[in-house]
Short mmCIF file of C-alpha atoms in Angstrom, two decimals:
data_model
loop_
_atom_site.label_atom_id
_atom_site.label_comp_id
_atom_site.label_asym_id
_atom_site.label_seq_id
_atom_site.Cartn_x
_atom_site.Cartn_y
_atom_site.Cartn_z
CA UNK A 1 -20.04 2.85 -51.19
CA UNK A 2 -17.38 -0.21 -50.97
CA UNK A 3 -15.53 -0.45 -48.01
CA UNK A 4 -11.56 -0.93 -48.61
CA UNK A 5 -10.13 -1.92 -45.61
CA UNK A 6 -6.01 -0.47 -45.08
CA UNK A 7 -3.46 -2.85 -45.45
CA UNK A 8 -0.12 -2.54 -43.37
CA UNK A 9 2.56 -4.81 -42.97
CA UNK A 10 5.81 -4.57 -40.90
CA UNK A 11 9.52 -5.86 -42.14
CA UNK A 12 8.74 -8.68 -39.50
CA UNK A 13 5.16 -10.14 -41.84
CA UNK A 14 7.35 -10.03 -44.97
CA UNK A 15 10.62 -12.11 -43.75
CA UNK A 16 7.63 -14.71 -42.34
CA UNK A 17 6.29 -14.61 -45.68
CA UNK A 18 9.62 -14.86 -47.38
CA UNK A 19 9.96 -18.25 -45.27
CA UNK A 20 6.88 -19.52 -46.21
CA UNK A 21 6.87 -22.94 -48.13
CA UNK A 22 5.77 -21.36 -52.12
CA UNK A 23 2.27 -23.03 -52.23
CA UNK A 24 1.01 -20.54 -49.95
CA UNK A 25 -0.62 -18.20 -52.10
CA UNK A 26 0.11 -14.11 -51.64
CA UNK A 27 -3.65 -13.41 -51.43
CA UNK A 28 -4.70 -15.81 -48.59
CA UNK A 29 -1.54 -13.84 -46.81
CA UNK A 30 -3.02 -10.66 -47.86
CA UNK A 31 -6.32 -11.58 -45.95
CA UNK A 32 -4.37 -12.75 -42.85
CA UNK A 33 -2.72 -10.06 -42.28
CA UNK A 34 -6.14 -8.07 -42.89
CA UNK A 35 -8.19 -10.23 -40.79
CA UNK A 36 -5.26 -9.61 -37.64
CA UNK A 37 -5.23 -5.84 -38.11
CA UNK A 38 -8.58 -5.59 -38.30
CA UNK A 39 -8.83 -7.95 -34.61
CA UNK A 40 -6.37 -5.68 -33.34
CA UNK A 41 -7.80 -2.17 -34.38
CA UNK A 42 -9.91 -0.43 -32.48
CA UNK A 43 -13.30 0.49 -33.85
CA UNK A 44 -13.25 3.45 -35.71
CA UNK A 45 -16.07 5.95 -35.07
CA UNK A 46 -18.07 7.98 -37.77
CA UNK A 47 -17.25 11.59 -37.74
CA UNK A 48 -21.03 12.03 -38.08
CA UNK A 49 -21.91 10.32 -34.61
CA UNK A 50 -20.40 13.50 -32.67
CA UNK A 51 -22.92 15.82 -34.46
CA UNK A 52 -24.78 18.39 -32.16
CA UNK A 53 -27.89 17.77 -33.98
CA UNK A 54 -29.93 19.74 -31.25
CA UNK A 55 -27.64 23.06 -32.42
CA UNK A 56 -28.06 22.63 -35.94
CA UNK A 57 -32.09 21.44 -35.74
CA UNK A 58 -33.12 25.25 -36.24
CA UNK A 59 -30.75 25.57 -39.59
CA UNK A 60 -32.24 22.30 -41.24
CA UNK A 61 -36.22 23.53 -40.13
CA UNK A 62 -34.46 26.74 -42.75
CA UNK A 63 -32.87 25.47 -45.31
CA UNK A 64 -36.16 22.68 -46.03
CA UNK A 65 -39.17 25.31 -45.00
CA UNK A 66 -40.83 26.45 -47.85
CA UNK A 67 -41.85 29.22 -46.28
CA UNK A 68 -38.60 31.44 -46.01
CA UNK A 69 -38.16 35.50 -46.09
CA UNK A 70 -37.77 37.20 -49.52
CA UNK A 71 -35.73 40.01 -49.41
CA UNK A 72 -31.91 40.19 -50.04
CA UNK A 73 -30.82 41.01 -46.39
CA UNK A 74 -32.34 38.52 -45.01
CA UNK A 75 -30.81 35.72 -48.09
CA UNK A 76 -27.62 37.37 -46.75
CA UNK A 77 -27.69 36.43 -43.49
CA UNK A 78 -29.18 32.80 -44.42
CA UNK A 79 -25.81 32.31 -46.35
CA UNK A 80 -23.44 33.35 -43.92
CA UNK A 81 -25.09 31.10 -41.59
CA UNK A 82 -24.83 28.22 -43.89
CA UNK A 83 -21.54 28.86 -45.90
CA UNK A 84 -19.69 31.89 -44.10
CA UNK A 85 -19.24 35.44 -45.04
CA UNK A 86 -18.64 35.77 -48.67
CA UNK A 87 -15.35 36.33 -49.81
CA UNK A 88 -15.36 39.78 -51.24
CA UNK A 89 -13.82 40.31 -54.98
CA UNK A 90 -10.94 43.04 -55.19
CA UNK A 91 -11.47 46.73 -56.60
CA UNK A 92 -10.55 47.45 -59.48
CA UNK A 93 -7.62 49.15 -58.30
CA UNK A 94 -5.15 46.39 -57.17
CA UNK A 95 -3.86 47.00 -53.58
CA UNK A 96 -1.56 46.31 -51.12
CA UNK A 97 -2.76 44.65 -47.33
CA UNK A 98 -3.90 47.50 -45.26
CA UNK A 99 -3.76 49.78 -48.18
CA UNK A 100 -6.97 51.48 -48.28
CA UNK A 101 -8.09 53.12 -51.69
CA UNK A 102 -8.67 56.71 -52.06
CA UNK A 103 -9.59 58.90 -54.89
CA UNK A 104 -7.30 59.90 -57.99
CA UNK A 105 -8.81 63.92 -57.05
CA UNK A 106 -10.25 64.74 -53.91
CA UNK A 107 -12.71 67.63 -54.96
CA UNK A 108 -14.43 69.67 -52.26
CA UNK A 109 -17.72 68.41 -50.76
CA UNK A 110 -18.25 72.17 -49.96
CA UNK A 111 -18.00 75.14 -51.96
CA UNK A 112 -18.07 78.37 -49.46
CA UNK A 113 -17.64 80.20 -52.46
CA UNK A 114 -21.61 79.58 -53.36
CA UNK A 115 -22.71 81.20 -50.46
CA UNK A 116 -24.06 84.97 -51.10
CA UNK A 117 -24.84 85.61 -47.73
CA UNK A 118 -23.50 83.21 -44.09
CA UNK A 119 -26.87 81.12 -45.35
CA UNK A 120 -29.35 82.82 -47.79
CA UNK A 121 -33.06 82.02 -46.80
CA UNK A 122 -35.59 80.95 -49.30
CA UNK A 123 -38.40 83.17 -48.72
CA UNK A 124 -40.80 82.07 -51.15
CA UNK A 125 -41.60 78.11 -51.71
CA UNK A 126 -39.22 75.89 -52.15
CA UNK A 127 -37.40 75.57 -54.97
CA UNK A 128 -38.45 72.69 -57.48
CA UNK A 129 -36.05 72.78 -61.03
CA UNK A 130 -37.32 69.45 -62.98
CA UNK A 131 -35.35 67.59 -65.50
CA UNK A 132 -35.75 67.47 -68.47
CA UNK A 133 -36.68 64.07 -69.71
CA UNK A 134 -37.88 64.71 -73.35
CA UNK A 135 -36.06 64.75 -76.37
CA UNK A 136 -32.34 66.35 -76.38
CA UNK A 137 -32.28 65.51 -72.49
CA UNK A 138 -29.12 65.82 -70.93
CA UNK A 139 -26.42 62.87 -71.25
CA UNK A 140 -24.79 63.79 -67.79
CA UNK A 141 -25.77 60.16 -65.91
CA UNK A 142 -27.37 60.05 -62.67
CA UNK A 143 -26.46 59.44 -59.02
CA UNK A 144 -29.40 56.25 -59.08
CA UNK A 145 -27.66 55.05 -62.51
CA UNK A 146 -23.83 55.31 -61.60
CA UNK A 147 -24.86 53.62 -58.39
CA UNK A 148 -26.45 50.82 -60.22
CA UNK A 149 -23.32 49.86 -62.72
CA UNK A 150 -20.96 49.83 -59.85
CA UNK A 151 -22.65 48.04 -57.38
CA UNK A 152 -20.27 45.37 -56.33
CA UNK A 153 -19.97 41.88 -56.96
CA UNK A 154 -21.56 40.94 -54.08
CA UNK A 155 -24.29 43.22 -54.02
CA UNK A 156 -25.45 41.75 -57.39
CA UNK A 157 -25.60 38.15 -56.87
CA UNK A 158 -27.61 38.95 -53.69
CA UNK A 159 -29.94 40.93 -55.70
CA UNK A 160 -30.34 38.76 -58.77
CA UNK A 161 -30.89 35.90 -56.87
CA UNK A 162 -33.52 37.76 -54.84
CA UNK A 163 -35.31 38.51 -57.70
CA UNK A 164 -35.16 34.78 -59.02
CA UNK A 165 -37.05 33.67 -55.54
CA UNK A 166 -39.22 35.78 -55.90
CA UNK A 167 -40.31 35.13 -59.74
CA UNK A 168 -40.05 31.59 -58.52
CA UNK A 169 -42.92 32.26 -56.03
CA UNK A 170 -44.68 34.98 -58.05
CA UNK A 171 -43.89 34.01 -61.82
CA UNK A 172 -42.97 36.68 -64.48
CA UNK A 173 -46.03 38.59 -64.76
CA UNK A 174 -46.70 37.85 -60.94
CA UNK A 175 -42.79 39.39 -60.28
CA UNK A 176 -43.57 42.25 -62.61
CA UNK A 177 -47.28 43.48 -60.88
CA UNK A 178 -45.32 43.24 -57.84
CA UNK A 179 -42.14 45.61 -58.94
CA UNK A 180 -44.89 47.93 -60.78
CA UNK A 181 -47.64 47.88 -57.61
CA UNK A 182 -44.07 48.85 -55.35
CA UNK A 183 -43.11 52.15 -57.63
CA UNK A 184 -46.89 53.53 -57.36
CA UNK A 185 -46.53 52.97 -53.98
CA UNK A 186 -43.09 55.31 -53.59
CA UNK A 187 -44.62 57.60 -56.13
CA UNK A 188 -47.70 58.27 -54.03
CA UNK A 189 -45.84 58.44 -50.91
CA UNK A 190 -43.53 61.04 -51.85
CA UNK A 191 -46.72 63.25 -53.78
CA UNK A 192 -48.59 63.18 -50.46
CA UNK A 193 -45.39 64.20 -48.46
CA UNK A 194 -44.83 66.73 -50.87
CA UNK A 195 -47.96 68.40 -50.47
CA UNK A 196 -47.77 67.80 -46.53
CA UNK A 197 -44.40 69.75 -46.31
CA UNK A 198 -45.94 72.50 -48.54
CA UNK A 199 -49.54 72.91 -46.95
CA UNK A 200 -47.93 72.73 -43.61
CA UNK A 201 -51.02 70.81 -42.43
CA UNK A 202 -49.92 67.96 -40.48
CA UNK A 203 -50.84 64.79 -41.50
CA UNK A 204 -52.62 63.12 -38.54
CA UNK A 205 -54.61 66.49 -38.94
CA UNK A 206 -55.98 65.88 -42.74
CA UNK A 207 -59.85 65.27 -43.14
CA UNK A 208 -60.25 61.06 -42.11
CA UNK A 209 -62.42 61.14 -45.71
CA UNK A 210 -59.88 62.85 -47.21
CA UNK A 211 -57.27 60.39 -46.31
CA UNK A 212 -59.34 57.44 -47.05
CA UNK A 213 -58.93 58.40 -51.03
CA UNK A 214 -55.09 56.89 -50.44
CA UNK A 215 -54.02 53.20 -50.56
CA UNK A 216 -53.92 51.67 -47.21
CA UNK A 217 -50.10 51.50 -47.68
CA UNK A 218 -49.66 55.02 -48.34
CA UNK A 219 -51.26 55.51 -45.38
CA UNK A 220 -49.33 53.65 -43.55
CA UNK A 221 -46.15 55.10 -44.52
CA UNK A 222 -47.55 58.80 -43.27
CA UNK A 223 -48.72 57.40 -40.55
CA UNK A 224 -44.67 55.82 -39.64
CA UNK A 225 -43.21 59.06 -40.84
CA UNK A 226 -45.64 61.40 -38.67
CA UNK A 227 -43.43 61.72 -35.79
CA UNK A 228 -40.46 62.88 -38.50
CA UNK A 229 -42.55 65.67 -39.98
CA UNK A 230 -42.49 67.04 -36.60
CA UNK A 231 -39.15 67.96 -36.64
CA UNK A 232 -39.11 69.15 -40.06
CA UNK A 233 -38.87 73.01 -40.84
CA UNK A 234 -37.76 75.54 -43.44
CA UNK A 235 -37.96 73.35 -46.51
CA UNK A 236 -35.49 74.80 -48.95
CA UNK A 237 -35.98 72.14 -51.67
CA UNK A 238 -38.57 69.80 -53.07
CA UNK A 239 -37.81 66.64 -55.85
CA UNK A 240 -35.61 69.33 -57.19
CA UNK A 241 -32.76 68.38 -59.64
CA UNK A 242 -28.95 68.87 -58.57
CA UNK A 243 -26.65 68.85 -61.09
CA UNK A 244 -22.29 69.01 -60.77
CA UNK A 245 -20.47 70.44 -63.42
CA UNK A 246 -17.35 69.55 -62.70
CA UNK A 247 -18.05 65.57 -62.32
CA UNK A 248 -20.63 65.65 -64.46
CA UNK A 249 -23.49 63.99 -62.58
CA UNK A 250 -26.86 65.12 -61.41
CA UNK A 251 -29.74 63.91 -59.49
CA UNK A 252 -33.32 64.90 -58.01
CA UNK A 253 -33.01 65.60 -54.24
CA UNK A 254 -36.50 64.46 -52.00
CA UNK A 255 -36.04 67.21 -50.05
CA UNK A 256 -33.65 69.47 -48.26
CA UNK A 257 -34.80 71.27 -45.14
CA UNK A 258 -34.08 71.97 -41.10
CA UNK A 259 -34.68 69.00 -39.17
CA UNK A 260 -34.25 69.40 -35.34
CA UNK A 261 -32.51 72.73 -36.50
CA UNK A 262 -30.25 71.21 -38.64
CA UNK A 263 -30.19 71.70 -42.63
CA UNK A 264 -30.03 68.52 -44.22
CA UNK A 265 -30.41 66.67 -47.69
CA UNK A 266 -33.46 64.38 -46.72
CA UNK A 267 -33.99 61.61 -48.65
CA UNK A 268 -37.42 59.06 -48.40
CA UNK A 269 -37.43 55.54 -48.43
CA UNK A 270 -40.00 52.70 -47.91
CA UNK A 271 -39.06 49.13 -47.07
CA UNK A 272 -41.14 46.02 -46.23
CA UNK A 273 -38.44 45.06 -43.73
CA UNK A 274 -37.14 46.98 -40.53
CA UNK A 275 -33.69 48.80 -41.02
CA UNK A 276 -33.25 49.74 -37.22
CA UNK A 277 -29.40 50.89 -38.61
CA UNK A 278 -27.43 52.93 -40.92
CA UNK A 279 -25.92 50.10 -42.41
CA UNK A 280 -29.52 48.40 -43.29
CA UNK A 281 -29.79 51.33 -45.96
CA UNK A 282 -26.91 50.00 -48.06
CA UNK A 283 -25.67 52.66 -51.11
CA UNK A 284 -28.46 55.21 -49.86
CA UNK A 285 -25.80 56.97 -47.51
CA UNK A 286 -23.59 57.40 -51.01
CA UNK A 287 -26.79 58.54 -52.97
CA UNK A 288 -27.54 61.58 -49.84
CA UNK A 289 -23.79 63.02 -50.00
CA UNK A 290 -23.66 63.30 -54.01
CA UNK A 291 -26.51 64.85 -53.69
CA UNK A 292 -25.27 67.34 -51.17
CA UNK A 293 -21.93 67.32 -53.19
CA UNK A 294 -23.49 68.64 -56.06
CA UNK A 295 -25.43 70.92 -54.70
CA UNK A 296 -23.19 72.72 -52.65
CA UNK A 297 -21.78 73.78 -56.33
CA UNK A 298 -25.15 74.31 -58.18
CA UNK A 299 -25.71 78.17 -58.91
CA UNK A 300 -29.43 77.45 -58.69
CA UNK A 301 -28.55 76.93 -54.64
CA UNK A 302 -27.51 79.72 -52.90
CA UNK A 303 -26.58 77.64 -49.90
CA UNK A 304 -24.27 74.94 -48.39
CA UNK A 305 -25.58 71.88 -46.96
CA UNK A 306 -23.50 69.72 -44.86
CA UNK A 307 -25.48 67.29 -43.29
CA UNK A 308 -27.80 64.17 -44.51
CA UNK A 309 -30.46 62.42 -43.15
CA UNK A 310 -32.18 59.11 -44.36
CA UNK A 311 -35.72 58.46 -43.32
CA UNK A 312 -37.26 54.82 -43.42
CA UNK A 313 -40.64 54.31 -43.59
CA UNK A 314 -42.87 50.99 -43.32
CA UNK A 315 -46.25 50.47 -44.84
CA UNK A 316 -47.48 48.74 -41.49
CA UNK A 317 -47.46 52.50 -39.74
CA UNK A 318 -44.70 51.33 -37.46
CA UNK A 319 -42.29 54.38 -36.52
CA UNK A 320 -40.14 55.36 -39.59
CA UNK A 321 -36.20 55.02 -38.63
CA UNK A 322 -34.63 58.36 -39.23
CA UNK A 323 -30.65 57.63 -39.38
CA UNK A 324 -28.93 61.31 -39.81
CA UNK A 325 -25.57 61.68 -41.29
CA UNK A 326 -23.42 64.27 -39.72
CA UNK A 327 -20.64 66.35 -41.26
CA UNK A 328 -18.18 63.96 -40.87
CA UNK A 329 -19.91 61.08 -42.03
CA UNK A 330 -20.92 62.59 -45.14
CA UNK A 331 -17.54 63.80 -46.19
CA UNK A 332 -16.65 59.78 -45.39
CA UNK A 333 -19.66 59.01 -47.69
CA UNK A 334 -18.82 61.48 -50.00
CA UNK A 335 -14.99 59.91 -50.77
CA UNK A 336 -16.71 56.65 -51.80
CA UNK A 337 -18.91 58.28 -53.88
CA UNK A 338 -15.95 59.68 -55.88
CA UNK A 339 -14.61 56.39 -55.98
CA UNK A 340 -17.38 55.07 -57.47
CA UNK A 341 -17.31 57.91 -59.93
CA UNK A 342 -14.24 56.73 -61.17
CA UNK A 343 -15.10 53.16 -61.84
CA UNK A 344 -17.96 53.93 -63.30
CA UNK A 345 -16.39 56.45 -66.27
CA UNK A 346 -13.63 54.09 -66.39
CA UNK A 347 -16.10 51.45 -66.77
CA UNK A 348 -17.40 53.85 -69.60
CA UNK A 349 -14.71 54.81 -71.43
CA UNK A 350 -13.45 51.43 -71.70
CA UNK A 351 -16.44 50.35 -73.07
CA UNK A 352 -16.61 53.32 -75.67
CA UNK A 353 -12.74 52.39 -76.87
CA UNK A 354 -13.83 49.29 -77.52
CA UNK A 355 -16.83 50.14 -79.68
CA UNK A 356 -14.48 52.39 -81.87
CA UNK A 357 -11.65 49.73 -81.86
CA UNK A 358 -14.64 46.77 -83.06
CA UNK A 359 -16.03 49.48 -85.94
CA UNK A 360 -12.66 49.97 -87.22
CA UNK A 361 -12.24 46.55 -87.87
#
């Protein structure tokens, strides 16, 4: 880049210039005056010079390494580093500062009204209603779906651009095995829970052979989620569907039984990455209360549940994170929930007004 060096005069330059004889030419007095101020400046340092390069050595070794973590938290934190947090887009609901949002109807997260007995005990197995996914299925949308279309702006470019690392590094068919391998994986898990809870023969008791016939990774997850099972009892519920009438939603629970005495909706996850706290888990708080929500009004249920608990588990065997939602936390949970209920019917409806308004053109 060209240096252009500042010019300044004072009154006292011009009236010496206005004096001088007219065959002194305006430029060579232009580069007087620059060579002078330049004599009589002091030299100017570059910004850059000051740099702590020792503090910001371990961000460069990150942004250049090609060898760099792959999952969306982790991108998160990388950016905030770099750039700051991320300026979060408005609801849709415009509002005032320190206005917080709530929903248009608050409808009960319990339903006392359910209840046939102070808490009726399932005496047989545990109930298991399964949806019906064939032809003339129901329309009612799921917790997992409504989740999905109103994840937030921020939430979605994390995601997407997860997913473009990792096709970078994997390819399209690489990307796809991957996402495919991952949902066998869960699937498995949650069979051979499933039949742990119902046998009631713990796991770290099974037949070694017998245990061998499981991926490694399967394995590992009942092996991290061993010291939960302990403290499960009473299992009420197994990947049993939930369905509310009135907000017209359903879902399939994991599981919904006593743990440490408590009766909770227990929902499974697996992750690759440690997620020490609640806030690691990101919508799956949301997903646990409409599932309680709607089953504290399902006639199939003849019992309340107030409490939640989320239970993380990691293929390497390491102890699963069990992050329990009390009461009070789930009726918090359950307000955003409705929120996100709303936007995503008036997401909906919108969408379905315009399809009638474009075919009446």
């Amino acid at each position: 880049q060209t240096f252009i060096p500042e010019i300044r005069t004072s009154s006292a330059d011009l009236t010496m210039f206005l004096k001088k004889p007219p065959n002194i030419s305006f430029a060579f007095f232009l580069t007087h005056l620059s060579l002078c101020h330049g004599l009589q400046s002091p030299k100017r340092h570059s910004p850059y010079s000051t740099v702590d390069t020792e503090r910001y050595s371990s961000l460069v070794k990150s942004a250049m390494s090609r060898v760099s973590s792959q999952t969306p938290l982790t991108i998160l934190e990388e950016d905030d580093h770099i750039y700051g947090p991320v300026l979060k887009s408005p609801p849709p609901t415009t509002l005032t500062r320190g206005e917080v949002r709530t929903p248009k109807v608050l409808h009960p997260f319990l339903h006392p009204q359910e209840i046939t007995e102070e808490e009726a005990e399932t005496g047989g197995p545990p109930a298991r209603i399964h949806l019906n996914r064939g032809q003339g299925r129901s329309a009612i949308p799921s917790v997992t779906r409504i989740l999905q279309q109103t994840m937030s702006t921020e939430q979605m470019f994390y995601l997407e651009r997860w997913k473009r690392r990792m096709v970078q590094e994997l390819g399209e068919e690489g990307f796809k095995e991957y996402s495919q391998n991952l949902f066998k994986q869960g699937k498995t898990f949650h069979s051979v829970l499933e039949e742990t809870l119902t046998s009631g023969v713990k796991w770290t008791d099974r037949d070694p052979f017998e245990m061998s016939q499981y991926p490694p990774e399967v394995c590992g997850y009942m092996k991290s989620v061993s010291h939960v099972l302990d403290d499960v009892r009473e299992v009420h519920a197994i990947e049993s569907t939930v369905q509310h009438n009135t907000l017209n939603y359903l879902g399939i629970v994991d599981c919904v039984a006593r743990y440490r005495g408590v009766l909770c909706v227990i929902d499974w996850k697996t992750s690759e990455k440690p997620k020490p706290f609640l806030s690691n888990t990101y919508d799956n708080p949301i997903q646990v209360a409409a599932y309680a929500g709607a089953l504290n009004t399902d006639a199939n249920y003849k019992y309340q549940v107030e409490n939640g608990l989320i239970v993380v588990a990691y293929k390497d065997g390491s102890p699963a994170h069990a992050h329990q939602l009390n009461f009070e936390l789930m009726l918090d949970y359950w307000k955003t929930w409705l929120l996100r209920l709303e936007d995503y019917f008036e997401k909906r409806y919108k969408k379905c007004y315009k399809n009638v308004f474009i075919n009446m053109l």
